[in-house]
Amino acid sequence: GFINLDCGLEANESPYTEPTTKLTFTSDSDFIKTGKSGRIQNVPGLDYIRPYTVLRYFPDGVRNCYTLSVVQDTNYLIVAMFTYGNYDNLDTPPKFDLYLGPNIWTTV
């Protein structure tokens, strides 16, 4: 099995099935207790699918961690996608490091 997290989605809007992909998304609220929710700006001519219309951002702290249960000696495929959408009206996408456990995975 797998989970699709819609980061920033309010818990009372979860779960839902995205009609284009047919994937079921759930709020990330059970997996993280820090950060704030935001919504991307509407841009005429751009139609984002629902998971890309809300976001979680982290104005405080050096590291903000999601807690996901794993089983030792099991392989996992982790896919992360990010949409800036000028949610903060700064017109400048943030730059941040993404970690898996204590190890840096990539800079976004």
PDB file of C-alpha atoms in Angstrom:
ATOM      1  CA  GLY A   1       0.000   0.000   0.000  1.00  0.00           C
ATOM      2  CA  PHE A   2       0.892   3.627  -0.067  1.00  0.00           C
ATOM      3  CA  ILE A   3      -0.249   7.015   1.176  1.00  0.00           C
ATOM      4  CA  ASN A   4      -0.600  10.315  -0.628  1.00  0.00           C
ATOM      5  CA  LEU A   5      -0.292  13.303   1.682  1.00  0.00           C
ATOM      6  CA  ASP A   6      -1.890  16.609   0.760  1.00  0.00           C
ATOM      7  CA  CYS A   7       0.336  18.916   2.779  1.00  0.00           C
ATOM      8  CA  GLY A   8      -1.555  21.766   4.389  1.00  0.00           C
ATOM      9  CA  LEU A   9      -4.978  20.203   3.825  1.00  0.00           C
ATOM     10  CA  GLU A  10      -7.321  20.692   6.769  1.00  0.00           C
ATOM     11  CA  ALA A  11      -8.091  17.410   8.542  1.00  0.00           C
ATOM     12  CA  ASN A  12     -11.845  17.899   8.075  1.00  0.00           C
ATOM     13  CA  GLU A  13     -11.363  17.945   4.260  1.00  0.00           C
ATOM     14  CA  SER A  14      -9.639  14.561   4.297  1.00  0.00           C
ATOM     15  CA  PRO A  15      -9.607  12.065   2.696  1.00  0.00           C
ATOM     16  CA  TYR A  16     -10.653  12.780  -0.879  1.00  0.00           C
ATOM     17  CA  THR A  17     -10.132  11.184  -4.278  1.00  0.00           C
ATOM     18  CA  GLU A  18      -8.564  13.452  -6.885  1.00  0.00           C
ATOM     19  CA  PRO A  19     -10.664  12.937 -10.050  1.00  0.00           C
ATOM     20  CA  THR A  20      -7.866  13.287 -12.632  1.00  0.00           C
ATOM     21  CA  THR A  21      -5.403  10.840 -11.059  1.00  0.00           C
ATOM     22  CA  LYS A  22      -7.969   8.744  -9.132  1.00  0.00           C
ATOM     23  CA  LEU A  23      -5.539   8.803  -6.191  1.00  0.00           C
ATOM     24  CA  THR A  24      -6.833   9.177  -2.646  1.00  0.00           C
ATOM     25  CA  PHE A  25      -5.193  11.963  -0.647  1.00  0.00           C
ATOM     26  CA  THR A  26      -5.198  12.506   3.090  1.00  0.00           C
ATOM     27  CA  SER A  27      -4.265  15.498   5.211  1.00  0.00           C
ATOM     28  CA  ASP A  28      -0.743  15.630   6.591  1.00  0.00           C
ATOM     29  CA  SER A  29      -2.064  16.825   9.975  1.00  0.00           C
ATOM     30  CA  ASP A  30      -1.581  13.401  11.624  1.00  0.00           C
ATOM     31  CA  PHE A  31       2.066  13.309  10.522  1.00  0.00           C
ATOM     32  CA  ILE A  32       3.361  16.755  11.560  1.00  0.00           C
ATOM     33  CA  LYS A  33       2.566  19.254  14.288  1.00  0.00           C
ATOM     34  CA  THR A  34       4.552  22.273  13.046  1.00  0.00           C
ATOM     35  CA  GLY A  35       4.208  24.646  10.126  1.00  0.00           C
ATOM     36  CA  LYS A  36       1.341  26.667   8.745  1.00  0.00           C
ATOM     37  CA  SER A  37      -1.141  26.060   5.947  1.00  0.00           C
ATOM     38  CA  GLY A  38      -1.418  28.280   2.892  1.00  0.00           C
ATOM     39  CA  ARG A  39      -3.133  28.404  -0.490  1.00  0.00           C
ATOM     40  CA  ILE A  40      -1.517  29.166  -3.810  1.00  0.00           C
ATOM     41  CA  GLN A  41      -2.701  32.166  -5.797  1.00  0.00           C
ATOM     42  CA  ASN A  42      -5.176  31.666  -8.604  1.00  0.00           C
ATOM     43  CA  VAL A  43      -3.547  32.354 -11.959  1.00  0.00           C
ATOM     44  CA  PRO A  44      -5.803  32.697 -15.003  1.00  0.00           C
ATOM     45  CA  GLY A  45      -5.070  29.898 -17.459  1.00  0.00           C
ATOM     46  CA  LEU A  46      -3.398  27.635 -14.884  1.00  0.00           C
ATOM     47  CA  ASP A  47      -5.473  24.853 -13.410  1.00  0.00           C
ATOM     48  CA  TYR A  48      -3.708  22.949 -10.660  1.00  0.00           C
ATOM     49  CA  ILE A  49      -5.125  19.646  -9.491  1.00  0.00           C
ATOM     50  CA  ARG A  50      -6.380  19.833  -5.918  1.00  0.00           C
ATOM     51  CA  PRO A  51      -3.282  18.494  -4.108  1.00  0.00           C
ATOM     52  CA  TYR A  52      -1.272  21.430  -5.472  1.00  0.00           C
ATOM     53  CA  THR A  53      -3.639  24.175  -4.303  1.00  0.00           C
ATOM     54  CA  VAL A  54      -2.783  24.012  -0.584  1.00  0.00           C
ATOM     55  CA  LEU A  55       0.602  23.792   1.067  1.00  0.00           C
ATOM     56  CA  ARG A  56       2.413  23.631   4.346  1.00  0.00           C
ATOM     57  CA  TYR A  57       5.212  26.096   4.973  1.00  0.00           C
ATOM     58  CA  PHE A  58       7.614  26.399   7.860  1.00  0.00           C
ATOM     59  CA  PRO A  59       8.458  29.960   8.921  1.00  0.00           C
ATOM     60  CA  ASP A  60       9.877  28.817  12.277  1.00  0.00           C
ATOM     61  CA  GLY A  61      12.575  26.390  13.292  1.00  0.00           C
ATOM     62  CA  VAL A  62      15.615  24.940  11.591  1.00  0.00           C
ATOM     63  CA  ARG A  63      14.082  21.510  10.896  1.00  0.00           C
ATOM     64  CA  ASN A  64      10.439  20.518  10.814  1.00  0.00           C
ATOM     65  CA  CYS A  65       9.856  16.785  10.675  1.00  0.00           C
ATOM     66  CA  TYR A  66       7.091  14.520   9.460  1.00  0.00           C
ATOM     67  CA  THR A  67       6.666  11.297  11.449  1.00  0.00           C
ATOM     68  CA  LEU A  68       5.997   8.270   9.252  1.00  0.00           C
ATOM     69  CA  SER A  69       5.931   4.701  10.543  1.00  0.00           C
ATOM     70  CA  VAL A  70       8.301   2.344   8.745  1.00  0.00           C
ATOM     71  CA  VAL A  71       9.255  -1.309   8.997  1.00  0.00           C
ATOM     72  CA  GLN A  72      12.950  -2.194   9.196  1.00  0.00           C
ATOM     73  CA  ASP A  73      14.409  -3.956   6.128  1.00  0.00           C
ATOM     74  CA  THR A  74      11.529  -2.767   3.938  1.00  0.00           C
ATOM     75  CA  ASN A  75      12.063  -0.674   0.814  1.00  0.00           C
ATOM     76  CA  TYR A  76      10.072   2.529   0.354  1.00  0.00           C
ATOM     77  CA  LEU A  77       9.541   4.755  -2.661  1.00  0.00           C
ATOM     78  CA  ILE A  78       9.301   8.385  -1.618  1.00  0.00           C
ATOM     79  CA  VAL A  79       8.073  10.941  -4.121  1.00  0.00           C
ATOM     80  CA  ALA A  80       7.968  14.610  -3.156  1.00  0.00           C
ATOM     81  CA  MET A  81       6.436  17.348  -5.297  1.00  0.00           C
ATOM     82  CA  PHE A  82       6.351  21.034  -4.525  1.00  0.00           C
ATOM     83  CA  THR A  83       4.329  23.938  -5.917  1.00  0.00           C
ATOM     84  CA  TYR A  84       5.220  27.454  -4.846  1.00  0.00           C
ATOM     85  CA  GLY A  85       2.244  29.326  -6.301  1.00  0.00           C
ATOM     86  CA  ASN A  86       3.317  32.667  -4.763  1.00  0.00           C
ATOM     87  CA  TYR A  87       1.325  31.881  -1.606  1.00  0.00           C
ATOM     88  CA  ASP A  88       3.284  34.547   0.313  1.00  0.00           C
ATOM     89  CA  ASN A  89       3.088  37.313  -2.341  1.00  0.00           C
ATOM     90  CA  LEU A  90       6.890  37.529  -2.469  1.00  0.00           C
ATOM     91  CA  ASP A  91       7.163  36.097  -6.003  1.00  0.00           C
ATOM     92  CA  THR A  92      10.331  34.281  -4.904  1.00  0.00           C
ATOM     93  CA  PRO A  93      10.266  30.504  -4.453  1.00  0.00           C
ATOM     94  CA  PRO A  94      11.986  29.412  -1.238  1.00  0.00           C
ATOM     95  CA  LYS A  95      15.105  27.275  -1.164  1.00  0.00           C
ATOM     96  CA  PHE A  96      15.313  24.535   1.447  1.00  0.00           C
ATOM     97  CA  ASP A  97      17.021  21.256   2.265  1.00  0.00           C
ATOM     98  CA  LEU A  98      15.043  18.028   2.352  1.00  0.00           C
ATOM     99  CA  TYR A  99      16.195  15.307   4.768  1.00  0.00           C
ATOM    100  CA  LEU A 100      15.317  11.639   5.160  1.00  0.00           C
ATOM    101  CA  GLY A 101      16.038  10.895   8.779  1.00  0.00           C
ATOM    102  CA  PRO A 102      19.348  12.552   9.683  1.00  0.00           C
ATOM    103  CA  ASN A 103      20.628  12.522   6.080  1.00  0.00           C
ATOM    104  CA  ILE A 104      20.253  15.306   3.557  1.00  0.00           C
ATOM    105  CA  TRP A 105      18.388  14.030   0.498  1.00  0.00           C
ATOM    106  CA  THR A 106      18.339  17.075  -1.769  1.00  0.00           C
ATOM    107  CA  THR A 107      18.046  20.849  -1.903  1.00  0.00           C
ATOM    108  CA  VAL A 108      14.821  22.168  -3.362  1.00  0.00           C
TER     109      VAL A 108
END
